[in-house]
Short mmCIF file of C-alpha atoms and ligand atoms in Angstrom, two decimals:
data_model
loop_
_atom_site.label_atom_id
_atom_site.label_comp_id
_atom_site.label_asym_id
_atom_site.label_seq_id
_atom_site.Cartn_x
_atom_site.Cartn_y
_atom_site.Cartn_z
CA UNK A 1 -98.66 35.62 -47.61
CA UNK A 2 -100.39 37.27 -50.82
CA UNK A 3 -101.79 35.62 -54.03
CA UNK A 4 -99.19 35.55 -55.70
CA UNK A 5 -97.80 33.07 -52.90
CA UNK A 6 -100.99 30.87 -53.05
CA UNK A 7 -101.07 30.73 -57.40
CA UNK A 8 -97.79 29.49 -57.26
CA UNK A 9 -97.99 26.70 -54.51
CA UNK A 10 -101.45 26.00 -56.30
CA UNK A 11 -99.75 25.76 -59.70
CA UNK A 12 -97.39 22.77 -58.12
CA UNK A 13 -100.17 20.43 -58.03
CA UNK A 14 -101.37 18.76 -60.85
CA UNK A 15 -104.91 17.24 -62.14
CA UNK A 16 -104.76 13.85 -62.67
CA UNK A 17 -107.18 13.75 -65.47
CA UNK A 18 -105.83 16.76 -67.35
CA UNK A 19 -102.32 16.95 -66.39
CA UNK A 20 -102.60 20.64 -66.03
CA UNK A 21 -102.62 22.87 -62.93
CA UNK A 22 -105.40 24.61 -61.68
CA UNK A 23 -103.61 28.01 -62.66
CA UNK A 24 -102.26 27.63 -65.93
CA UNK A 25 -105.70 26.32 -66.91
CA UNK A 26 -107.39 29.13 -66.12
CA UNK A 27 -109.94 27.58 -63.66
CA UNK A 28 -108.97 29.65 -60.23
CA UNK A 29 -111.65 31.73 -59.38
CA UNK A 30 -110.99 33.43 -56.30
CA UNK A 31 -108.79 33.42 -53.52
CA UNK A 32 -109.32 34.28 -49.92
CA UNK A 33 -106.21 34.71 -47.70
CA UNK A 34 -106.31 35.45 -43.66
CA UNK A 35 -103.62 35.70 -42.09
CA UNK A 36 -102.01 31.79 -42.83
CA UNK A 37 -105.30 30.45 -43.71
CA UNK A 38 -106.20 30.25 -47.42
CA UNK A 39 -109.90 29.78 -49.14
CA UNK A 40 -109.67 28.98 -52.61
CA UNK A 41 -112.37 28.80 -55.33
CA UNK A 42 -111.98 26.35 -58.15
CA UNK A 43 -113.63 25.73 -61.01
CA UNK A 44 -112.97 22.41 -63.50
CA UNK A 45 -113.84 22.65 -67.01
CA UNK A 46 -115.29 18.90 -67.31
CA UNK A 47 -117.31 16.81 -64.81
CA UNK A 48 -115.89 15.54 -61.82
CA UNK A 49 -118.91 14.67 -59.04
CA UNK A 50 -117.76 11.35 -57.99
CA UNK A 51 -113.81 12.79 -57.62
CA UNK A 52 -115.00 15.82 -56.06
CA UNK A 53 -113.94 15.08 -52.74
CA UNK A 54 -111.13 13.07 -52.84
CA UNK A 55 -109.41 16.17 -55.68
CA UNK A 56 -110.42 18.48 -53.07
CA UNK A 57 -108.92 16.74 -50.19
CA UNK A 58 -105.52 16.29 -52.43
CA UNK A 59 -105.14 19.94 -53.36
CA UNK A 60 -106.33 20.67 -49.64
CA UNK A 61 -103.24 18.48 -48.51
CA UNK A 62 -101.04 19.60 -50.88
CA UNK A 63 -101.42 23.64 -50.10
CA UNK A 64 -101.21 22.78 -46.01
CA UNK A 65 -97.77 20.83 -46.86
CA UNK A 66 -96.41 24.36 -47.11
CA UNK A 67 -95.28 25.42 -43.22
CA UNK A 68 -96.73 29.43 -44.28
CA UNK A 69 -100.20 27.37 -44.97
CA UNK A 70 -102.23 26.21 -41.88
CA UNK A 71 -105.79 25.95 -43.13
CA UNK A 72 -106.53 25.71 -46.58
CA UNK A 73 -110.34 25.36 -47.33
CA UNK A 74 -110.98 24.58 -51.23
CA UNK A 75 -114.32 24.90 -52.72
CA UNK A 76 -114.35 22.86 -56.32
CA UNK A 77 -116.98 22.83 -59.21
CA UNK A 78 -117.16 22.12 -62.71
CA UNK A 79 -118.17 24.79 -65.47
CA UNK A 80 -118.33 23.28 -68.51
CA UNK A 81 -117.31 25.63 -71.78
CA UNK A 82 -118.70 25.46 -75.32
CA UNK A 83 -115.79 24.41 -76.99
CA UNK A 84 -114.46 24.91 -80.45
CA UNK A 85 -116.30 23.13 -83.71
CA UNK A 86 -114.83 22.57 -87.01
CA UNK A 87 -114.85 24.87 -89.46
CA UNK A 88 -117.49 27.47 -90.07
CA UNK A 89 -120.57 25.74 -88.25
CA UNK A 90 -121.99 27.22 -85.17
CA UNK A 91 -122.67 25.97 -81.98
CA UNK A 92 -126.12 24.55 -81.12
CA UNK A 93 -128.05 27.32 -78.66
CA UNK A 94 -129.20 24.80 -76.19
CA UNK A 95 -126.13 22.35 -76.16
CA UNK A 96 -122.52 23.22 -75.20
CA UNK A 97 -120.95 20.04 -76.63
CA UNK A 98 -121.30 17.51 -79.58
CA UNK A 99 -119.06 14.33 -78.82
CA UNK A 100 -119.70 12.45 -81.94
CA UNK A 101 -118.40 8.17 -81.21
CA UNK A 102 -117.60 6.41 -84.18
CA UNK A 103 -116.47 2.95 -85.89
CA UNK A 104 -115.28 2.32 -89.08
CA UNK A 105 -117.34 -1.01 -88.87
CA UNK A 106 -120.19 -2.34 -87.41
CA UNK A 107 -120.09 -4.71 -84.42
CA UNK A 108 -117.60 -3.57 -82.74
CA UNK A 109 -119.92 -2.21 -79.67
CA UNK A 110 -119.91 1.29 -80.49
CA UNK A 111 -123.31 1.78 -79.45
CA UNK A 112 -122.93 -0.13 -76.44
CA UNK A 113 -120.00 2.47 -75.60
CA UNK A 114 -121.90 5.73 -76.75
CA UNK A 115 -124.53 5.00 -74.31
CA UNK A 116 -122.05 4.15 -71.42
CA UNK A 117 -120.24 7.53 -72.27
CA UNK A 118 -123.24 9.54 -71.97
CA UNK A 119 -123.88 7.95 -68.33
CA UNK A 120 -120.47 8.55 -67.34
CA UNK A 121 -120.74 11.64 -67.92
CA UNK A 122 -124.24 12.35 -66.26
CA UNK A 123 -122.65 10.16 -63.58
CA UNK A 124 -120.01 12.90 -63.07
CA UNK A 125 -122.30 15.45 -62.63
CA UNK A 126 -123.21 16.68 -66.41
CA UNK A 127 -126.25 17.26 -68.53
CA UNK A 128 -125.65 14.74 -71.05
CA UNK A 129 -128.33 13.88 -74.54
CA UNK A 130 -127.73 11.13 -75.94
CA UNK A 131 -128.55 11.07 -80.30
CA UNK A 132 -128.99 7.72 -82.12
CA UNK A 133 -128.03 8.09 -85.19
CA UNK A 134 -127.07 4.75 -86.05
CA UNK A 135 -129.84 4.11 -89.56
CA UNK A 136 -128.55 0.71 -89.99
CA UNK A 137 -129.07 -0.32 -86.76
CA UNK A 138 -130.87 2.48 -84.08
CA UNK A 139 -130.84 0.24 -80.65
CA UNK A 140 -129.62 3.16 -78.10
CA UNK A 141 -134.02 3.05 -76.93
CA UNK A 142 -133.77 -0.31 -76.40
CA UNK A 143 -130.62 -0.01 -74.26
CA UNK A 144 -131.82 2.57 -72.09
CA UNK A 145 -135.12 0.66 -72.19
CA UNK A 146 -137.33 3.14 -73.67
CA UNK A 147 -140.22 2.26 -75.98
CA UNK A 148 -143.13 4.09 -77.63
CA UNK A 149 -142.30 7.46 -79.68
CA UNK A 150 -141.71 11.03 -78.48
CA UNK A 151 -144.19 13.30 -78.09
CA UNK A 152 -144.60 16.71 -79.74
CA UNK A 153 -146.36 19.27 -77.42
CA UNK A 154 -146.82 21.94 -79.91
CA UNK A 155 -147.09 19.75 -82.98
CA UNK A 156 -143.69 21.89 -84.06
CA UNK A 157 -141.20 20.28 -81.35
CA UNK A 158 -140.33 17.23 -80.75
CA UNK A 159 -139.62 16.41 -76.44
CA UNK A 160 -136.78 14.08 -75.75
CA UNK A 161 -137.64 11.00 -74.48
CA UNK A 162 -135.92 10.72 -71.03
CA UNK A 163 -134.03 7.51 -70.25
CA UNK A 164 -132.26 6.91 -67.06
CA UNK A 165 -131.95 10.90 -66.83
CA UNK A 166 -130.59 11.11 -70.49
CA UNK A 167 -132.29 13.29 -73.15
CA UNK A 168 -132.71 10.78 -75.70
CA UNK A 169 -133.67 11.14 -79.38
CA UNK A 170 -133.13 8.25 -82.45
CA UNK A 171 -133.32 8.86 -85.95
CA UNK A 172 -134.69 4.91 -85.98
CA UNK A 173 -138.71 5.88 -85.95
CA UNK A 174 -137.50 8.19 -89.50
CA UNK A 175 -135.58 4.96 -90.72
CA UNK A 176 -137.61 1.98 -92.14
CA UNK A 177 -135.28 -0.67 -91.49
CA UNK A 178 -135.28 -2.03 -95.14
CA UNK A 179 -134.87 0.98 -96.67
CA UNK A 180 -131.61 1.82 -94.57
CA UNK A 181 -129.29 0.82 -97.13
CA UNK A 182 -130.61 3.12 -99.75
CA UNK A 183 -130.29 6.05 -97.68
CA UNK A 184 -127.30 8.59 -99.05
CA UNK A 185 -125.58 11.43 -96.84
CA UNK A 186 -127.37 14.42 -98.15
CA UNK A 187 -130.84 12.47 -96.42
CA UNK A 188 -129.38 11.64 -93.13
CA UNK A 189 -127.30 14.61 -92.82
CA UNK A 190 -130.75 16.57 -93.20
CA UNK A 191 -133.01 13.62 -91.00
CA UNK A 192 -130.03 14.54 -88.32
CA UNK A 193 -130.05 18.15 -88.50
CA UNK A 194 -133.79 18.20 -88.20
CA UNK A 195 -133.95 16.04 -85.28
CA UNK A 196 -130.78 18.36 -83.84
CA UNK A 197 -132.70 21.83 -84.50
CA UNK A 198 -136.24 20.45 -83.35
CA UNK A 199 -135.97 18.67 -80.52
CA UNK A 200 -137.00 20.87 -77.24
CA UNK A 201 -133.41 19.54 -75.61
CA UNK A 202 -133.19 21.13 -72.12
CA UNK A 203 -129.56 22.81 -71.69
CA UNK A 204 -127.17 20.17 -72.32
CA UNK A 205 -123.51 20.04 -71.54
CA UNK A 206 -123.17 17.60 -73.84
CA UNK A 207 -124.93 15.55 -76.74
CA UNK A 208 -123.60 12.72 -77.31
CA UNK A 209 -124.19 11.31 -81.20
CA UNK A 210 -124.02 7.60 -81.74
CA UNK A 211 -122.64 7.43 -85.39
CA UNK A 212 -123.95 5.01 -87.91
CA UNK A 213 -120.75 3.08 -88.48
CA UNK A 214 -118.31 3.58 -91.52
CA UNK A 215 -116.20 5.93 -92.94
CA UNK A 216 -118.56 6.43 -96.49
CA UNK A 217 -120.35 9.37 -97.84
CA UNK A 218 -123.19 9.50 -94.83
CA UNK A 219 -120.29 10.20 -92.23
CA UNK A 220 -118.57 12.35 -94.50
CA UNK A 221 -121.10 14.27 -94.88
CA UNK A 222 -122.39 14.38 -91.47
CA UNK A 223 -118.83 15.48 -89.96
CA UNK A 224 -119.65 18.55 -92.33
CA UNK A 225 -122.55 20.22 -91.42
CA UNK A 226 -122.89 19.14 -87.84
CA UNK A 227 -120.99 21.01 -85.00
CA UNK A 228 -118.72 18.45 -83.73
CA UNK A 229 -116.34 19.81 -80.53
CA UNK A 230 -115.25 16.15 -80.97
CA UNK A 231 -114.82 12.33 -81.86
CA UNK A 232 -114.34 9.02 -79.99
CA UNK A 233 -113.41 6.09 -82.21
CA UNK A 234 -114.21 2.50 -80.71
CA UNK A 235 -112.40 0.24 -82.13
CA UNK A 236 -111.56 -3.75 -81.05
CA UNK A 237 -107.99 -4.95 -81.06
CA UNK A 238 -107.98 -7.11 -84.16
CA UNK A 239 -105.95 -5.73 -86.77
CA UNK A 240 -108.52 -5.28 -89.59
CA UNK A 241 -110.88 -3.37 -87.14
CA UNK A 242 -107.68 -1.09 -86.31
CA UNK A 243 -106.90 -0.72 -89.97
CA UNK A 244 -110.40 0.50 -90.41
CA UNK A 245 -110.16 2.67 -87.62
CA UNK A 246 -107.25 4.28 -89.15
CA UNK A 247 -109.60 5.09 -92.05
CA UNK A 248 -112.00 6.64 -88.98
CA UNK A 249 -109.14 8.64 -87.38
CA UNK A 250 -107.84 9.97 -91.40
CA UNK A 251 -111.83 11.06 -91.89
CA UNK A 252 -111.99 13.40 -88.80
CA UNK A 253 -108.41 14.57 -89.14
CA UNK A 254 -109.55 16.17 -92.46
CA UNK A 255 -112.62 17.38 -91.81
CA UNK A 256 -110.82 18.95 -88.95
CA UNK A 257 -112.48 17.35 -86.07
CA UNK A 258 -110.46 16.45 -82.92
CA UNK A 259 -110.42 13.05 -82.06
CA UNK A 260 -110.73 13.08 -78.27
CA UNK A 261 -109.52 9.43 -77.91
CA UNK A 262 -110.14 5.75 -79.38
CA UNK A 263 -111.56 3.39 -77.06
CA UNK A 264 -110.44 -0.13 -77.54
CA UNK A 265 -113.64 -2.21 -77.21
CA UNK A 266 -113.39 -6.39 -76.09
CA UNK A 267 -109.74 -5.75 -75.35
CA UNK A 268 -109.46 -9.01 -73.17
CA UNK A 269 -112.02 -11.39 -71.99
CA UNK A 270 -113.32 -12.24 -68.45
CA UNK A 271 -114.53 -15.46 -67.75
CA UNK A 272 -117.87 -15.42 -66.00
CA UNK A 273 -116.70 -18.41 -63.75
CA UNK A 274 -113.57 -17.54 -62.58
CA UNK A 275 -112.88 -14.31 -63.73
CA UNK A 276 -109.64 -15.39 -65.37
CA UNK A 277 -108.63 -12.59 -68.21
CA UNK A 278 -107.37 -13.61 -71.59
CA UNK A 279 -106.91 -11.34 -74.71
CA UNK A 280 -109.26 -13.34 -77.06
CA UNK A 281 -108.76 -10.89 -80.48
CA UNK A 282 -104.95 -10.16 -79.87
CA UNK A 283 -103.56 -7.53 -77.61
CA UNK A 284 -102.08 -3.95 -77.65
CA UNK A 285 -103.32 -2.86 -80.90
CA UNK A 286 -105.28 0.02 -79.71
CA UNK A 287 -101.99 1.13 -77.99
CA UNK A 288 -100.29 1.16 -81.39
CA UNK A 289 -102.76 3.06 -82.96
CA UNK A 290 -102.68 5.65 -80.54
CA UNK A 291 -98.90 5.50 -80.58
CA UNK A 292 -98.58 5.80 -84.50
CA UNK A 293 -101.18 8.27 -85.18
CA UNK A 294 -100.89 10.39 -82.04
CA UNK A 295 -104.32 9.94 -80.24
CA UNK A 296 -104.65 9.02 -77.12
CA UNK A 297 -105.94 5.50 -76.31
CA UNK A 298 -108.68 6.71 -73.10
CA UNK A 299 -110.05 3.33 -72.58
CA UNK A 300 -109.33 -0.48 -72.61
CA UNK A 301 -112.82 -2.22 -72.10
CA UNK A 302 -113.28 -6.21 -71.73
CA UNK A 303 -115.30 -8.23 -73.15
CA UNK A 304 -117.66 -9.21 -70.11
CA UNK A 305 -121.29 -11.07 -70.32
CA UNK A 306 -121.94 -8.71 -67.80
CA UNK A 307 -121.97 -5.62 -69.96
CA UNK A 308 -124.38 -7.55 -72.90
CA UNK A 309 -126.71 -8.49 -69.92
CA UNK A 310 -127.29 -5.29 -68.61
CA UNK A 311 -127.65 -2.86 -72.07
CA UNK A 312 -129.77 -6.03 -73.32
CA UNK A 313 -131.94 -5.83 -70.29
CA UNK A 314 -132.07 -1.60 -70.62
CA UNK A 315 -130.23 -0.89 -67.84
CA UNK A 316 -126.80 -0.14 -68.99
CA UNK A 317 -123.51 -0.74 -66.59
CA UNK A 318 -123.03 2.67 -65.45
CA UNK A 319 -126.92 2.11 -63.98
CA UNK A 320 -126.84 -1.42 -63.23
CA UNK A 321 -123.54 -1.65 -61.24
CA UNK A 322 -122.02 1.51 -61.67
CA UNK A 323 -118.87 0.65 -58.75
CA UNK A 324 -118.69 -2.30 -60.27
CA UNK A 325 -115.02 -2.41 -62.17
CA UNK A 326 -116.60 -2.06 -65.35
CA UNK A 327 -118.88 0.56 -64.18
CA UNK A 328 -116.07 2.45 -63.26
CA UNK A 329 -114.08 1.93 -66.00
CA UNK A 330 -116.88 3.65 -68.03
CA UNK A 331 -117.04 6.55 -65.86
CA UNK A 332 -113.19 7.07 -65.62
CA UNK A 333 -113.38 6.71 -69.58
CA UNK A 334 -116.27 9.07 -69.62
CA UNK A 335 -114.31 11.46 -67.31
CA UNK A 336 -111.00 11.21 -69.36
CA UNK A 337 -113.20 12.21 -73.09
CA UNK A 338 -114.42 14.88 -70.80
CA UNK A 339 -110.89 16.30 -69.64
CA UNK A 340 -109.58 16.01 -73.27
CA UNK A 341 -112.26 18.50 -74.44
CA UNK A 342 -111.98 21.04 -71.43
CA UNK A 343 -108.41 21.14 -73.22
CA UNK A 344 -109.15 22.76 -76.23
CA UNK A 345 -110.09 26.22 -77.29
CA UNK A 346 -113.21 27.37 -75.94
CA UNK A 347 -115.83 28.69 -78.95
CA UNK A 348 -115.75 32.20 -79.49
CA UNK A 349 -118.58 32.18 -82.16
CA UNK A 350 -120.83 31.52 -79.83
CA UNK A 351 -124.53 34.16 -80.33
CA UNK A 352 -124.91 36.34 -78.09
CA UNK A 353 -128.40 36.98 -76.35
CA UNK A 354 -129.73 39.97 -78.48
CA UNK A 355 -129.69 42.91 -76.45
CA UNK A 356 -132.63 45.49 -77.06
CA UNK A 357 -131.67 49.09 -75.84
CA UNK A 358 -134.72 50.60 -74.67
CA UNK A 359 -135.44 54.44 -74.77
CA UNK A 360 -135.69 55.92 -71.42
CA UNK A 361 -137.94 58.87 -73.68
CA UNK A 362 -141.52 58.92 -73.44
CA UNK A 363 -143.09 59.94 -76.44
CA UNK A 364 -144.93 63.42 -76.47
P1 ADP B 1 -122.18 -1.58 -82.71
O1 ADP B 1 -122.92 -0.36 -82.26
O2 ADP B 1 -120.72 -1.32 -82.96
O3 ADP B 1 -122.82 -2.28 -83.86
P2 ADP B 1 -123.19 -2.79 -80.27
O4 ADP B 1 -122.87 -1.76 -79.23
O5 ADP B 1 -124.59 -2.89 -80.74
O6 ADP B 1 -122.20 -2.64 -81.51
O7 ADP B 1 -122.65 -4.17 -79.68
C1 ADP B 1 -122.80 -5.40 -80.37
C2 ADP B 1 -123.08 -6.50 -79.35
O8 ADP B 1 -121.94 -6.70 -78.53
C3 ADP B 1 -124.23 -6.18 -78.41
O9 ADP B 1 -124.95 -7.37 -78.15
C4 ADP B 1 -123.55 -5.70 -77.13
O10 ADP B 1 -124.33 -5.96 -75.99
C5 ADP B 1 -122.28 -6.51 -77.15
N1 ADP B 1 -121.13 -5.84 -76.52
C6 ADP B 1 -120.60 -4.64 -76.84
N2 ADP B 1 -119.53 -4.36 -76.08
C7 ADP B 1 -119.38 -5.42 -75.23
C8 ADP B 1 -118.45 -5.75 -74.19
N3 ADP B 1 -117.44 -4.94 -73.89
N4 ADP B 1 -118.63 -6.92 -73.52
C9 ADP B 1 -119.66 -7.76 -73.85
N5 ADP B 1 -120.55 -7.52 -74.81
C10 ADP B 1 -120.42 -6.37 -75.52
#
């Protein structure tokens, strides 16, 4: 048995969340052969902690179906990339990933689902930030139930506040809430950037940005001059939300940023007696939209009392009951946004550490 044997076993199993082999992805990164017994080194480019062992076991099964195969032992991780940004901009130095979640109206629980994402994906294994940048209505504190205001060790810097693990910054404290309406792109674009460049994040594999909603100048202009590797759009299934959140999708498409999925929010209802389901704002719209303007539709989330209790009571579902169905539903969502990005083209402009040649000569 050689390598080549192993690759090509390896490359008949598929990942369930990316629908790609190991080898065509690029993500083997060694493998040990002895005889029949195989040791193989993996490496997935998106979060994965709470599949870890059951993807393991299945690739671990599926290379010991083949007779020349008696042992297979697989070790997996996740390395998450820097991936590609629209246009020009550069990549932050101290975060890999912007995920930027969006709705072209207000209401429709995008917050609610921005802060779910980024504990889905800390769930998984990641180290997520988590940027309110909602003006009209900055509530992602509250939900992770943080209060007070950051604190700036060096008077230059501002630390993240740290809420159930997240790094967690709002443009709210900037934002008097009556003066909201009369703030233009240009200022939030800059209040954002500022808050971006001088917060002391910690390495982050992702940051994600809670969007104030709309599809107007401020997000217009924001989708320009911040580094977005990509956008989720939470929509609910009523057809005026969707036809807004066509408006969302047409935005990113031409400011060039990939929309990683659209999250139907409220799809059906579940009845806190009996648990009986029914599709209160219509069904399958989100489906269509995906269908007709070829994004994928990663979530379907209900419209469950449980969900307002817990973000109103700053523990969010993921914390709260995170094996709970909707718990998981987050995480899986979380996962899939994940997997979408590992997809695409990894960033090539990102800087490289400078490196200082130093002379070996001593001076006479
Ligand atoms: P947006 O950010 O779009 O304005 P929010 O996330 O603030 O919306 O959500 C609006 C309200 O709806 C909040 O009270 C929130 O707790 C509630 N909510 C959001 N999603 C759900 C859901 N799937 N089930 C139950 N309540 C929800």
């Amino acid at each position: 048995m050689d390598k080549a044997f192993v690759e090509q076993r390896l490359a008949s199993w598929t990942d369930p969340n990316t629908g790609l082999d190991p080898v065509s992805a690029h993500q083997v990164r060694g493998i040990g052969i002895d005889g029949d017994k195989v040791a193989l080194d993996i490496a997935f480019g998106y979060p994965m902690f709470r599949q870890r062992d059951a993807l393991t076991d299945s690739i671990r099964q599926h290379l010991e179906a083949d007779p020349a195969i008696t042992s297979a032992v697989v070790t997996l991780s996740a390395r998450i990339a820097a991936h590609e940004v629209q246009g020009e901009l550069k990549p932050h130095p101290k975060i890999r990933n912007i995920i930027a979640v969006a709705s072209a109206k207000g209401g429709v629980g995008k917050s609610t689902t921005a802060v779910n994402l980024a504990l889905g994906l800390q769930a998984q294994g990641a180290r997520v930030g988590l940027l309110d940048a909602d003006i009209y209505g900055p509530s992602v504190p509250l939900m992770l139930g943080l209060t007070g205001k950051p604190d700036s060790k060096d008077g230059h810097s501002i630390e993240p506040m740290l809420g159930h693990g997240l790094q967690c910054q709002s443009i709210g404290p900037m934002v008097e809430q009556d003066t909201a309406m009369i703030w233009r792109g240009p200022m939030v674009t800059k209040a954002l950037q500022q808050l971006i460049n001088d917060t002391n994040w910690q390495e982050l594999d992702y940051l994600v940005i809670d969007m104030p909603p709309g599809t107007g100048d401020i997000q217009l202009t924001l989708s320009q001059k911040i580094p977005v590797a990509g956008a989720v759009i939470v929509t609910t299934p009523q057809e005026i939300a969707l036809r807004d959140a066509v408006r969302g999708l047409n935005m990113f498409k031409q400011m060039s940023i990939t929309v990683l999925g659209v999250v139907e929010n409220m799809s059906l209802h579940v009845c806190s007696n009996c648990g009986h389901e029914s599709h209160l704002f219509g069904s399958g719209g989100g489906e269509t939209l995906a269908r007709e303007h070829g994004v994928e539709l990663i979530s379907s989330i209900p419209l469950d009392v449980s969900i307002r209790t817990a973000i109103d009571a700053g523990a969010p579902t993921v914390i709260a009951e995170p094996d709970s169905p909707q718990g998981e539903r987050y995480i899986e969502m979380a996962t899939r946004v994940a997997a979408n990005l590992a997809k695409r083209p990894k960033n090539r402009r990102i800087d490289l550490p400078k490196i200082v040649v130093q002379s070996n000569q001593t001076s006479p």
